[in-house]
Amino acid sequence: MTKCRNCGAQLNSGDRFCPECGADQQGSSLEALMTIGGLETMDPSQARPTEREGMRDLSPGTEFSGRYIIESIVGKGGMGVVYRAHDKLADKAVALKLIRPDRLAGQGAIKRLISEGITARDIRHHNIVAVYDVGETEGQPFVSMEFIKGQSLRDWHRDKIRQRQDIPLRVAARIIAEVLDGLAAAHGAGVVHRDLKPENIMLIDEPAEAASPLKILDFGIARATSGAMDSGTGTGLGTPRYMAPEQVTAADSAGPSADIYSLSVIFYELLVDVLPQGHWQPPSGGRSDVPKTIDALIERGLSNRPANRPQTAKEYRKQLVDAVNVGPAYVPETKPERTPVTGGSGGMFKWIGISSAAAFALFLLIAVAGAIGNENGGGGNGGEGGANSPYASLSGRWDDGAGNIYNVSVSGNGAFSGTGQSSYGYNLQITGKLNGTAGDFTLSAPGAGLNYQGRMHWDQGCHISYQTYDMSGSFAAQGQIHVNHPPGAPCP
């Protein structure tokens, strides 16, 4: 065994980066190494002439793979080209990404691309761009994805820098929280992104404290954490400035915490406008609105040792909430109306603050915490809903799309009550009643001393939309419950 030339730690054969200090053991620049979703690619300037062959452009009206009708070019880069296309089979617009075969490290990498894309098709979350299809046609690798309109986090941040505007801590934290929600769903499905960077985060609307609609791109070409490692496919590398050291130390050791590292780089960059390189300055050193708890969280996330980072996206999210809430007191100027806040200064970290007890849990539920083991017979007045009850179809399996599934019982008069458990282990209590298609409910986490009110709307089918508020009336969260079917599947 050899030793790290920087810190002297013992290295395993083939280690490129020291697992202790992260020092590069080969001394070569990583700038020439690039990836697409964790697959090794080659810099065109270093490729052989035969490897620099371009792809033919597809003009509008061209049919690709017998299924996609090209409509227009969305973007073009060194990795390939993205088209807006019409999927004849699904009868909808999609983003069709054609990847240059010469940018992938051999046929093995193409096979892994297809394998990982198939894995990612099972992920459905409002913060992740859905993957519909992946394959290869006449030697051309492609990925068909959800078509969205928006602006990359990179471009949005550059606009702020040009305008000399700092990103408020609570807005930056909201962005990070949304990304963490998406990562939690992907990691729960056994998929690691491995190339998380601002270019791969698409903002659907202007970020604010109350909401930051966004989607993570390129999960369709991520590596399945539960899959077998194929050392010959060239996996393991991310974008150099954002990748965790272990991604090139040993590819098979790069798990969910590698995404935590990359997201910590992004968080730091949003607050400071530069990357955390060398002896980086803590964000609080140049910003009065950033508490030292944020410094500590980012430092943990950037640890060279994966074991020292938050181990899951949910854990990181909870620590983010706690870190933000010890900062300067946040009091809205006026009491907000009981409607969702989409911008301005009201409500954001009223929302993220509830994560101390159930920030992720509130994403789950209205009625879902559910009548599991309910001693009051589902709210009591009217008994269980029979076949003639308008609410009969609401009893059964409830899925919030974030990996949380519940068994729910609703009484014949629409009343419900029960207990459940949040993703952070807090016991929850819920009571409420549907009157027709609308209803109100109360959700509490007694162990954390937190109480919330909410409104719900049933579409008279298999979906329930909800909004939650804290006891002062500030908007907290909103989402949708899927009854007796997984998200994305047809209603029963």
Tab-separated table of C-alpha atoms in Angstrom:
chain	number	residue	atom	x	y	z
A	1	MET	CA	0.000	0.000	0.000
A	2	THR	CA	1.138	3.542	-0.723
A	3	LYS	CA	0.753	6.697	1.328
A	4	CYS	CA	-0.838	10.022	0.477
A	5	ARG	CA	1.898	12.448	-0.495
A	6	ASN	CA	-0.013	15.239	1.227
A	7	CYS	CA	-1.138	13.819	4.599
A	8	GLY	CA	0.538	10.396	4.750
A	9	ALA	CA	-2.697	8.397	5.001
A	10	GLN	CA	-2.694	4.823	3.720
A	11	LEU	CA	-4.072	4.473	0.193
A	12	ASN	CA	-5.597	1.494	-1.543
A	13	SER	CA	-4.363	0.455	-4.944
A	14	GLY	CA	-5.917	2.624	-7.618
A	15	ASP	CA	-6.937	5.462	-5.295
A	16	ARG	CA	-6.691	8.701	-7.212
A	17	PHE	CA	-7.757	10.930	-4.326
A	18	CYS	CA	-6.871	10.506	-0.688
A	19	PRO	CA	-9.954	9.462	1.332
A	20	GLU	CA	-8.642	11.512	4.269
A	21	CYS	CA	-7.605	14.850	2.740
A	22	GLY	CA	-8.905	14.531	-0.818
A	23	ALA	CA	-5.508	15.347	-2.370
A	24	ASP	CA	-5.015	14.331	-6.012
A	25	GLN	CA	-2.425	11.526	-6.062
A	26	GLN	CA	-1.691	11.821	-9.770
A	27	GLY	CA	-1.067	15.547	-9.837
A	28	SER	CA	-2.910	16.020	-13.111
A	29	SER	CA	-5.626	18.515	-13.861
A	30	LEU	CA	-9.204	17.324	-13.770
A	31	GLU	CA	-10.476	20.084	-15.999
A	32	ALA	CA	-10.159	17.828	-19.062
A	33	LEU	CA	-12.375	15.217	-17.450
A	34	MET	CA	-16.102	15.690	-17.846
A	35	THR	CA	-19.157	13.562	-17.350
A	36	ILE	CA	-22.720	13.360	-18.329
A	37	GLY	CA	-24.717	12.002	-15.425
A	38	GLY	CA	-21.724	10.214	-13.953
A	39	LEU	CA	-20.526	8.611	-17.188
A	40	GLU	CA	-16.946	9.325	-18.175
A	41	THR	CA	-16.588	11.472	-21.262
A	42	MET	CA	-13.656	12.837	-23.229
A	43	ASP	CA	-12.659	16.448	-23.827
A	44	PRO	CA	-12.912	17.135	-27.585
A	45	SER	CA	-9.513	18.851	-27.543
A	46	GLN	CA	-7.933	15.609	-26.362
A	47	ALA	CA	-9.932	13.226	-28.518
A	48	ARG	CA	-8.491	11.554	-31.578
A	49	PRO	CA	-9.675	12.930	-34.928
A	50	THR	CA	-12.013	9.992	-35.442
A	51	GLU	CA	-13.605	10.725	-32.058
A	52	ARG	CA	-14.547	14.300	-32.940
A	53	GLU	CA	-17.191	13.345	-35.421
A	54	GLY	CA	-20.293	15.482	-34.996
A	55	MET	CA	-23.892	14.354	-35.112
A	56	ARG	CA	-26.128	15.223	-38.009
A	57	ASP	CA	-28.684	17.896	-37.259
A	58	LEU	CA	-32.314	16.818	-37.301
A	59	SER	CA	-34.565	19.324	-39.019
A	60	PRO	CA	-38.158	20.010	-37.931
A	61	GLY	CA	-40.476	17.276	-39.136
A	62	THR	CA	-37.798	14.565	-39.046
A	63	GLU	CA	-38.862	11.321	-37.380
A	64	PHE	CA	-36.397	9.788	-34.922
A	65	SER	CA	-36.451	6.197	-33.680
A	66	GLY	CA	-39.859	5.643	-35.252
A	67	ARG	CA	-41.521	7.535	-32.422
A	68	TYR	CA	-40.373	11.156	-32.096
A	69	ILE	CA	-41.166	13.987	-34.523
A	70	ILE	CA	-38.583	16.778	-34.217
A	71	GLU	CA	-40.123	20.225	-33.668
A	72	SER	CA	-37.199	22.515	-32.796
A	73	ILE	CA	-33.746	22.686	-31.213
A	74	VAL	CA	-33.781	23.614	-27.528
A	75	GLY	CA	-30.032	23.679	-26.962
A	76	LYS	CA	-26.730	22.389	-28.257
A	77	GLY	CA	-23.428	21.799	-26.490
A	78	GLY	CA	-20.325	19.674	-26.341
A	79	MET	CA	-22.263	16.645	-25.106
A	80	GLY	CA	-24.878	16.688	-27.821
A	81	VAL	CA	-28.148	18.381	-28.623
A	82	VAL	CA	-31.600	18.670	-27.056
A	83	TYR	CA	-34.698	18.906	-29.228
A	84	ARG	CA	-38.298	19.612	-28.492
A	85	ALA	CA	-40.109	16.692	-30.083
A	86	HIS	CA	-43.576	15.209	-30.285
A	87	ASP	CA	-43.857	11.700	-28.886
A	88	LYS	CA	-46.328	9.930	-31.174
A	89	LEU	CA	-46.845	7.089	-28.732
A	90	ALA	CA	-47.670	9.290	-25.734
A	91	ASP	CA	-49.088	12.148	-27.859
A	92	LYS	CA	-47.243	14.892	-25.990
A	93	ALA	CA	-44.229	17.177	-26.209
A	94	VAL	CA	-40.950	15.829	-24.808
A	95	ALA	CA	-37.339	16.914	-24.536
A	96	LEU	CA	-35.279	14.545	-26.673
A	97	LYS	CA	-31.606	14.517	-25.709
A	98	LEU	CA	-29.228	13.019	-28.279
A	99	ILE	CA	-25.823	12.279	-26.761
A	100	ARG	CA	-22.714	12.250	-28.920
A	101	PRO	CA	-21.459	8.642	-28.949
A	102	ASP	CA	-17.859	9.842	-29.207
A	103	ARG	CA	-18.255	11.666	-25.876
A	104	LEU	CA	-18.925	8.421	-23.991
A	105	ALA	CA	-16.055	6.159	-23.002
A	106	GLY	CA	-16.880	3.151	-25.136
A	107	GLN	CA	-19.808	0.849	-25.757
A	108	GLY	CA	-19.862	-0.180	-22.104
A	109	ALA	CA	-20.694	3.379	-21.062
A	110	ILE	CA	-23.533	3.497	-23.581
A	111	LYS	CA	-24.968	0.278	-22.153
A	112	ARG	CA	-24.755	1.730	-18.648
A	113	LEU	CA	-26.469	4.899	-19.864
A	114	ILE	CA	-29.398	2.817	-21.059
A	115	SER	CA	-29.470	0.698	-17.905
A	116	GLU	CA	-29.431	3.713	-15.601
A	117	GLY	CA	-32.053	5.529	-17.641
A	118	ILE	CA	-34.373	2.567	-17.239
A	119	THR	CA	-33.844	2.727	-13.471
A	120	ALA	CA	-34.614	6.457	-13.395
A	121	ARG	CA	-37.921	5.991	-15.223
A	122	ASP	CA	-39.422	4.822	-11.941
A	123	ILE	CA	-38.681	8.135	-10.182
A	124	ARG	CA	-41.639	10.513	-10.110
A	125	HIS	CA	-41.268	13.673	-8.018
A	126	HIS	CA	-42.245	17.281	-8.616
A	127	ASN	CA	-38.600	18.359	-8.191
A	128	ILE	CA	-37.202	15.870	-10.731
A	129	VAL	CA	-37.548	15.977	-14.504
A	130	ALA	CA	-39.295	12.741	-15.453
A	131	VAL	CA	-37.506	10.281	-17.737
A	132	TYR	CA	-39.809	8.606	-20.256
A	133	ASP	CA	-37.549	6.560	-22.499
A	134	VAL	CA	-33.863	5.801	-23.035
A	135	GLY	CA	-32.128	3.799	-25.713
A	136	GLU	CA	-29.926	3.692	-28.788
A	137	THR	CA	-30.995	3.975	-32.424
A	138	GLU	CA	-28.487	3.260	-35.201
A	139	GLY	CA	-25.623	3.940	-32.817
A	140	GLN	CA	-27.184	7.159	-31.468
A	141	PRO	CA	-27.821	7.168	-27.664
A	142	PHE	CA	-30.868	9.177	-26.610
A	143	VAL	CA	-32.968	10.061	-23.580
A	144	SER	CA	-36.588	11.222	-23.770
A	145	MET	CA	-37.591	13.435	-20.855
A	146	GLU	CA	-40.318	15.705	-19.551
A	147	PHE	CA	-40.319	18.991	-21.475
A	148	ILE	CA	-40.197	22.016	-19.191
A	149	LYS	CA	-39.679	25.729	-19.634
A	150	GLY	CA	-37.498	27.649	-17.254
A	151	GLN	CA	-34.070	29.064	-16.487
A	152	SER	CA	-31.079	27.181	-15.144
A	153	LEU	CA	-29.903	28.024	-11.653
A	154	ARG	CA	-26.572	28.971	-13.234
A	155	ASP	CA	-28.122	31.594	-15.527
A	156	TRP	CA	-30.362	32.954	-12.760
A	157	HIS	CA	-27.411	33.314	-10.393
A	158	ARG	CA	-25.337	35.025	-13.072
A	159	ASP	CA	-28.130	37.552	-13.539
A	160	LYS	CA	-28.043	38.306	-9.806
A	161	ILE	CA	-24.274	38.778	-9.919
A	162	ARG	CA	-24.551	41.137	-12.890
A	163	GLN	CA	-27.190	43.121	-11.012
A	164	ARG	CA	-24.958	43.118	-7.896
A	165	GLN	CA	-27.728	41.536	-5.854
A	166	ASP	CA	-27.041	39.127	-3.017
A	167	ILE	CA	-29.340	36.127	-2.843
A	168	PRO	CA	-31.160	36.344	0.513
A	169	LEU	CA	-30.301	33.483	2.841
A	170	ARG	CA	-33.884	32.298	3.064
A	171	VAL	CA	-34.288	32.260	-0.713
A	172	ALA	CA	-31.047	30.308	-1.133
A	173	ALA	CA	-32.157	27.917	1.606
A	174	ARG	CA	-35.522	27.410	-0.068
A	175	ILE	CA	-33.749	26.469	-3.315
A	176	ILE	CA	-31.525	23.994	-1.471
A	177	ALA	CA	-34.523	22.560	0.406
A	178	GLU	CA	-36.371	21.911	-2.862
A	179	VAL	CA	-33.338	20.164	-4.338
A	180	LEU	CA	-33.023	18.075	-1.178
A	181	ASP	CA	-36.646	16.972	-1.523
A	182	GLY	CA	-35.880	15.723	-5.026
A	183	LEU	CA	-32.684	14.018	-3.894
A	184	ALA	CA	-34.547	12.281	-1.070
A	185	ALA	CA	-36.951	10.741	-3.584
A	186	ALA	CA	-34.160	9.675	-5.943
A	187	HIS	CA	-31.932	8.272	-3.211
A	188	GLY	CA	-34.930	6.412	-1.833
A	189	ALA	CA	-35.239	4.741	-5.240
A	190	GLY	CA	-31.554	3.793	-5.152
A	191	VAL	CA	-30.366	6.422	-7.639
A	192	VAL	CA	-27.513	8.912	-7.129
A	193	HIS	CA	-27.181	11.886	-9.470
A	194	ARG	CA	-23.357	12.156	-9.332
A	195	ASP	CA	-23.206	15.302	-11.481
A	196	LEU	CA	-25.213	17.845	-9.512
A	197	LYS	CA	-24.397	21.428	-10.531
A	198	PRO	CA	-26.272	24.693	-11.220
A	199	GLU	CA	-26.639	23.807	-14.902
A	200	ASN	CA	-28.619	20.700	-13.912
A	201	ILE	CA	-31.152	22.582	-11.779
A	202	MET	CA	-33.958	24.240	-13.750
A	203	LEU	CA	-35.986	27.017	-12.115
A	204	ILE	CA	-39.614	26.988	-13.226
A	205	ASP	CA	-40.365	30.371	-11.650
A	206	GLU	CA	-38.564	33.121	-9.739
A	207	PRO	CA	-37.323	31.678	-6.415
A	208	ALA	CA	-38.779	33.226	-3.273
A	209	GLU	CA	-38.915	32.491	0.432
A	210	ALA	CA	-42.357	30.920	0.140
A	211	ALA	CA	-41.718	28.812	-2.945
A	212	SER	CA	-39.030	27.936	-5.448
A	213	PRO	CA	-40.468	25.657	-8.123
A	214	LEU	CA	-37.585	23.766	-9.697
A	215	LYS	CA	-36.611	20.472	-11.272
A	216	ILE	CA	-33.357	18.522	-11.263
A	217	LEU	CA	-32.171	17.470	-14.708
A	218	ASP	CA	-30.258	14.421	-15.928
A	219	PHE	CA	-31.288	11.823	-13.380
A	220	GLY	CA	-31.945	9.683	-16.444
A	221	ILE	CA	-28.236	9.038	-16.744
A	222	ALA	CA	-27.385	8.575	-13.115
A	223	ARG	CA	-25.828	5.510	-11.574
A	224	ALA	CA	-28.048	3.151	-9.608
A	225	THR	CA	-26.602	2.768	-6.129
A	226	SER	CA	-27.989	-0.718	-5.827
A	227	GLY	CA	-26.563	-1.837	-9.156
A	228	ALA	CA	-23.424	-3.864	-9.636
A	229	MET	CA	-20.263	-1.925	-10.354
A	230	ASP	CA	-18.743	-2.340	-13.783
A	231	SER	CA	-15.171	-1.098	-13.630
A	232	GLY	CA	-14.874	-1.085	-17.383
A	233	THR	CA	-17.519	1.507	-18.152
A	234	GLY	CA	-15.676	4.569	-16.951
A	235	THR	CA	-18.080	5.693	-14.265
A	236	GLY	CA	-17.166	7.729	-11.243
A	237	LEU	CA	-16.381	11.272	-12.358
A	238	GLY	CA	-18.509	14.374	-11.955
A	239	THR	CA	-17.946	17.976	-12.943
A	240	PRO	CA	-14.560	18.720	-11.320
A	241	ARG	CA	-15.495	21.815	-9.328
A	242	TYR	CA	-18.602	20.200	-7.829
A	243	MET	CA	-17.684	16.548	-7.416
A	244	ALA	CA	-16.905	14.804	-4.149
A	245	PRO	CA	-13.368	13.411	-3.718
A	246	GLU	CA	-14.586	9.818	-3.424
A	247	GLN	CA	-16.131	9.973	-6.890
A	248	VAL	CA	-12.659	9.498	-8.330
A	249	THR	CA	-11.043	7.794	-5.366
A	250	ALA	CA	-13.161	4.706	-5.960
A	251	ALA	CA	-16.254	4.910	-8.124
A	252	ASP	CA	-18.172	2.220	-6.257
A	253	SER	CA	-17.892	4.145	-2.977
A	254	ALA	CA	-19.695	7.251	-4.260
A	255	GLY	CA	-23.126	7.096	-2.660
A	256	PRO	CA	-25.836	9.622	-1.774
A	257	SER	CA	-23.376	11.674	0.287
A	258	ALA	CA	-21.582	12.559	-2.964
A	259	ASP	CA	-24.702	14.492	-3.966
A	260	ILE	CA	-24.687	16.132	-0.515
A	261	TYR	CA	-21.141	17.340	-1.191
A	262	SER	CA	-22.081	18.777	-4.593
A	263	LEU	CA	-25.147	20.513	-3.178
A	264	SER	CA	-23.013	22.059	-0.417
A	265	VAL	CA	-20.770	23.563	-3.100
A	266	ILE	CA	-23.871	25.003	-4.782
A	267	PHE	CA	-25.213	26.373	-1.474
A	268	TYR	CA	-21.905	28.096	-0.730
A	269	GLU	CA	-21.767	29.536	-4.233
A	270	LEU	CA	-25.291	30.963	-3.949
A	271	LEU	CA	-24.332	32.795	-0.759
A	272	VAL	CA	-20.813	33.963	-1.635
A	273	ASP	CA	-20.825	34.067	-5.479
A	274	VAL	CA	-17.582	32.071	-5.657
A	275	LEU	CA	-16.644	28.418	-5.251
A	276	PRO	CA	-15.271	27.098	-1.931
A	277	GLN	CA	-11.710	26.510	-3.069
A	278	GLY	CA	-8.572	26.399	-0.950
A	279	HIS	CA	-8.999	28.071	2.450
A	280	TRP	CA	-12.487	29.347	1.751
A	281	GLN	CA	-14.090	32.099	3.777
A	282	PRO	CA	-17.176	31.118	5.809
A	283	PRO	CA	-20.296	32.750	4.326
A	284	SER	CA	-21.021	34.548	7.602
A	285	GLY	CA	-17.731	36.412	7.252
A	286	GLY	CA	-19.098	38.628	4.516
A	287	ARG	CA	-22.843	38.540	5.200
A	288	SER	CA	-24.614	39.725	8.321
A	289	ASP	CA	-27.746	37.684	7.552
A	290	VAL	CA	-25.920	34.343	7.555
A	291	PRO	CA	-25.530	32.691	10.984
A	292	LYS	CA	-22.493	30.622	11.876
A	293	THR	CA	-24.709	27.550	11.964
A	294	ILE	CA	-24.872	27.802	8.163
A	295	ASP	CA	-21.058	27.901	8.067
A	296	ALA	CA	-20.966	24.716	10.127
A	297	LEU	CA	-23.546	22.965	7.948
A	298	ILE	CA	-21.707	23.785	4.724
A	299	GLU	CA	-18.409	22.740	6.276
A	300	ARG	CA	-19.901	19.358	7.210
A	301	GLY	CA	-21.326	18.976	3.723
A	302	LEU	CA	-17.907	19.694	2.188
A	303	SER	CA	-16.011	17.237	4.350
A	304	ASN	CA	-13.530	15.102	2.404
A	305	ARG	CA	-14.716	12.139	4.463
A	306	PRO	CA	-18.193	10.998	3.399
A	307	ALA	CA	-18.909	9.696	6.904
A	308	ASN	CA	-18.589	13.229	8.310
A	309	ARG	CA	-21.274	14.686	6.038
A	310	PRO	CA	-25.021	14.528	6.644
A	311	GLN	CA	-25.791	10.993	5.553
A	312	THR	CA	-29.143	11.553	3.876
A	313	ALA	CA	-30.981	14.348	2.107
A	314	LYS	CA	-33.604	14.310	4.854
A	315	GLU	CA	-30.935	14.709	7.532
A	316	TYR	CA	-29.328	17.585	5.630
A	317	ARG	CA	-32.715	19.247	5.215
A	318	LYS	CA	-33.465	19.087	8.917
A	319	GLN	CA	-30.034	20.506	9.754
A	320	LEU	CA	-30.608	23.259	7.184
A	321	VAL	CA	-33.869	24.234	8.842
A	322	ASP	CA	-32.310	24.268	12.288
A	323	ALA	CA	-29.321	26.277	11.029
A	324	VAL	CA	-31.461	28.948	9.379
A	325	ASN	CA	-33.829	29.313	12.298
A	326	VAL	CA	-31.127	30.347	14.765
A	327	GLY	CA	-30.406	33.374	12.590
A	328	PRO	CA	-31.809	36.912	12.906
A	329	ALA	CA	-35.434	36.972	14.024
A	330	TYR	CA	-37.833	36.888	11.118
A	331	VAL	CA	-41.169	38.649	11.614
A	332	PRO	CA	-43.480	39.404	8.669
A	333	GLU	CA	-44.510	43.055	8.437
A	334	THR	CA	-48.181	42.105	8.299
A	335	LYS	CA	-50.097	38.949	8.964
A	336	PRO	CA	-50.432	37.223	5.577
A	337	GLU	CA	-53.708	36.111	4.099
A	338	ARG	CA	-54.424	32.404	4.244
A	339	THR	CA	-53.390	31.886	0.639
A	340	PRO	CA	-50.121	30.546	-0.730
A	341	VAL	CA	-47.355	33.126	-0.851
A	342	THR	CA	-45.523	33.073	-4.164
A	343	GLY	CA	-43.112	35.921	-3.675
A	344	GLY	CA	-42.109	38.847	-1.526
A	345	SER	CA	-40.953	38.683	2.046
A	346	GLY	CA	-43.766	36.851	3.775
A	347	GLY	CA	-43.777	33.347	5.054
A	348	MET	CA	-40.802	31.441	3.676
A	349	PHE	CA	-39.066	30.321	6.765
A	350	LYS	CA	-42.290	29.960	8.560
A	351	TRP	CA	-42.505	27.154	5.977
A	352	ILE	CA	-39.047	25.755	6.250
A	353	GLY	CA	-39.035	26.218	10.002
A	354	ILE	CA	-41.672	23.575	10.441
A	355	SER	CA	-39.182	21.005	9.280
A	356	SER	CA	-37.887	20.776	12.824
A	357	ALA	CA	-40.914	18.599	13.417
A	358	ALA	CA	-42.190	17.713	10.008
A	359	ALA	CA	-40.986	19.876	7.150
A	360	PHE	CA	-40.775	16.839	4.983
A	361	ALA	CA	-43.815	15.324	6.665
A	362	LEU	CA	-45.976	18.314	5.817
A	363	PHE	CA	-45.181	17.614	2.209
A	364	LEU	CA	-46.867	14.314	2.767
A	365	LEU	CA	-50.156	14.908	4.097
A	366	ILE	CA	-53.423	16.178	4.818
A	367	ALA	CA	-55.456	13.219	5.591
A	368	VAL	CA	-52.627	10.830	5.069
A	369	ALA	CA	-51.072	10.664	8.472
A	370	GLY	CA	-54.119	8.767	8.572
A	371	ALA	CA	-56.465	6.671	10.579
A	372	ILE	CA	-53.878	3.988	11.276
A	373	GLY	CA	-54.910	2.407	14.525
A	374	ASN	CA	-57.543	5.128	15.073
A	375	GLU	CA	-59.397	4.554	18.312
A	376	ASN	CA	-62.227	6.935	17.430
A	377	GLY	CA	-63.427	5.068	14.387
A	378	GLY	CA	-62.234	7.582	11.839
A	379	GLY	CA	-63.600	10.673	13.519
A	380	GLY	CA	-66.536	9.159	14.953
A	381	ASN	CA	-69.853	10.445	13.746
A	382	GLY	CA	-71.211	8.269	11.021
A	383	GLY	CA	-69.109	5.120	11.008
A	384	GLU	CA	-67.130	3.654	8.146
A	385	GLY	CA	-68.058	4.675	4.624
A	386	GLY	CA	-70.077	1.995	2.895
A	387	ALA	CA	-70.452	1.374	-0.803
A	388	ASN	CA	-72.999	4.204	-1.066
A	389	SER	CA	-70.834	6.755	0.710
A	390	PRO	CA	-69.324	9.423	-1.564
A	391	TYR	CA	-66.096	8.948	0.379
A	392	ALA	CA	-65.886	5.161	0.021
A	393	SER	CA	-63.170	5.385	-2.623
A	394	LEU	CA	-60.919	7.436	-0.334
A	395	SER	CA	-60.174	4.572	2.024
A	396	GLY	CA	-57.105	2.535	1.178
A	397	ARG	CA	-53.586	3.287	0.005
A	398	TRP	CA	-52.368	6.915	-0.039
A	399	ASP	CA	-49.128	7.941	-1.754
A	400	ASP	CA	-47.680	11.467	-1.529
A	401	GLY	CA	-45.080	10.930	-4.264
A	402	ALA	CA	-42.185	11.375	-1.844
A	403	GLY	CA	-41.851	7.753	-0.801
A	404	ASN	CA	-44.438	7.881	1.992
A	405	ILE	CA	-47.362	5.460	1.799
A	406	TYR	CA	-50.232	5.206	4.285
A	407	ASN	CA	-53.348	3.158	4.969
A	408	VAL	CA	-56.250	5.567	5.455
A	409	SER	CA	-59.803	5.088	6.661
A	410	VAL	CA	-62.475	7.759	6.074
A	411	SER	CA	-65.919	7.678	7.711
A	412	GLY	CA	-69.197	7.876	5.859
A	413	ASN	CA	-69.780	11.521	6.726
A	414	GLY	CA	-66.297	12.572	5.593
A	415	ALA	CA	-64.771	12.839	9.061
A	416	PHE	CA	-61.290	11.507	9.669
A	417	SER	CA	-58.804	11.394	12.501
A	418	GLY	CA	-55.758	9.388	13.303
A	419	THR	CA	-52.100	9.228	14.093
A	420	GLY	CA	-48.961	8.792	12.069
A	421	GLN	CA	-45.237	9.393	12.066
A	422	SER	CA	-43.218	11.969	10.159
A	423	SER	CA	-40.081	11.201	8.180
A	424	TYR	CA	-38.062	12.572	11.098
A	425	GLY	CA	-39.663	10.222	13.622
A	426	TYR	CA	-42.114	12.666	15.228
A	427	ASN	CA	-45.534	11.348	16.150
A	428	LEU	CA	-48.328	13.192	14.350
A	429	GLN	CA	-52.013	13.619	15.127
A	430	ILE	CA	-54.607	14.683	12.577
A	431	THR	CA	-58.330	15.415	12.710
A	432	GLY	CA	-60.604	16.939	10.124
A	433	LYS	CA	-63.658	16.612	7.938
A	434	LEU	CA	-64.577	16.724	4.277
A	435	ASN	CA	-67.767	18.560	3.356
A	436	GLY	CA	-68.425	17.679	-0.245
A	437	THR	CA	-65.148	18.236	-2.069
A	438	ALA	CA	-63.651	20.744	0.397
A	439	GLY	CA	-62.432	20.228	3.918
A	440	ASP	CA	-60.387	21.500	6.836
A	441	PHE	CA	-58.033	19.696	9.159
A	442	THR	CA	-55.648	20.182	12.071
A	443	LEU	CA	-52.219	18.561	12.168
A	444	SER	CA	-50.031	18.544	15.260
A	445	ALA	CA	-46.664	17.190	16.359
A	446	PRO	CA	-47.017	17.138	20.174
A	447	GLY	CA	-43.433	16.067	20.770
A	448	ALA	CA	-42.181	19.184	19.006
A	449	GLY	CA	-44.897	21.518	20.280
A	450	LEU	CA	-46.048	22.356	16.739
A	451	ASN	CA	-49.568	22.745	15.381
A	452	TYR	CA	-50.820	23.425	11.868
A	453	GLN	CA	-54.115	24.014	10.151
A	454	GLY	CA	-54.923	23.076	6.616
A	455	ARG	CA	-57.380	23.067	3.788
A	456	MET	CA	-57.976	20.304	1.307
A	457	HIS	CA	-59.784	19.800	-1.979
A	458	TRP	CA	-60.875	16.427	-3.337
A	459	ASP	CA	-61.223	16.124	-7.128
A	460	GLN	CA	-63.925	13.451	-6.629
A	461	GLY	CA	-61.517	10.987	-8.132
A	462	CYS	CA	-58.192	9.754	-6.805
A	463	HIS	CA	-56.423	13.003	-5.844
A	464	ILE	CA	-56.552	15.335	-2.849
A	465	SER	CA	-54.785	18.692	-3.012
A	466	TYR	CA	-53.840	20.412	0.225
A	467	GLN	CA	-52.395	23.550	1.769
A	468	THR	CA	-51.063	23.891	5.317
A	469	TYR	CA	-50.615	26.966	7.527
A	470	ASP	CA	-49.016	27.609	10.882
A	471	MET	CA	-51.216	28.843	13.718
A	472	SER	CA	-50.552	32.495	12.808
A	473	GLY	CA	-52.017	31.880	9.365
A	474	SER	CA	-48.741	31.933	7.449
A	475	PHE	CA	-48.603	29.609	4.461
A	476	ALA	CA	-46.550	26.496	5.141
A	477	ALA	CA	-46.721	23.909	2.362
A	478	GLN	CA	-48.863	22.433	-0.382
A	479	GLY	CA	-48.986	19.240	-2.392
A	480	GLN	CA	-51.143	16.420	-3.721
A	481	ILE	CA	-52.081	12.988	-2.405
A	482	HIS	CA	-52.603	10.050	-4.799
A	483	VAL	CA	-55.284	7.625	-3.615
A	484	ASN	CA	-54.889	3.917	-4.363
A	485	HIS	CA	-52.309	4.409	-7.115
A	486	PRO	CA	-48.680	5.527	-7.364
A	487	PRO	CA	-47.916	8.984	-8.804
A	488	GLY	CA	-47.881	8.936	-12.581
A	489	ALA	CA	-50.034	5.809	-12.830
A	490	PRO	CA	-53.663	5.819	-14.035
A	491	CYS	CA	-56.425	6.253	-11.494
A	492	PRO	CA	-57.968	2.940	-10.430
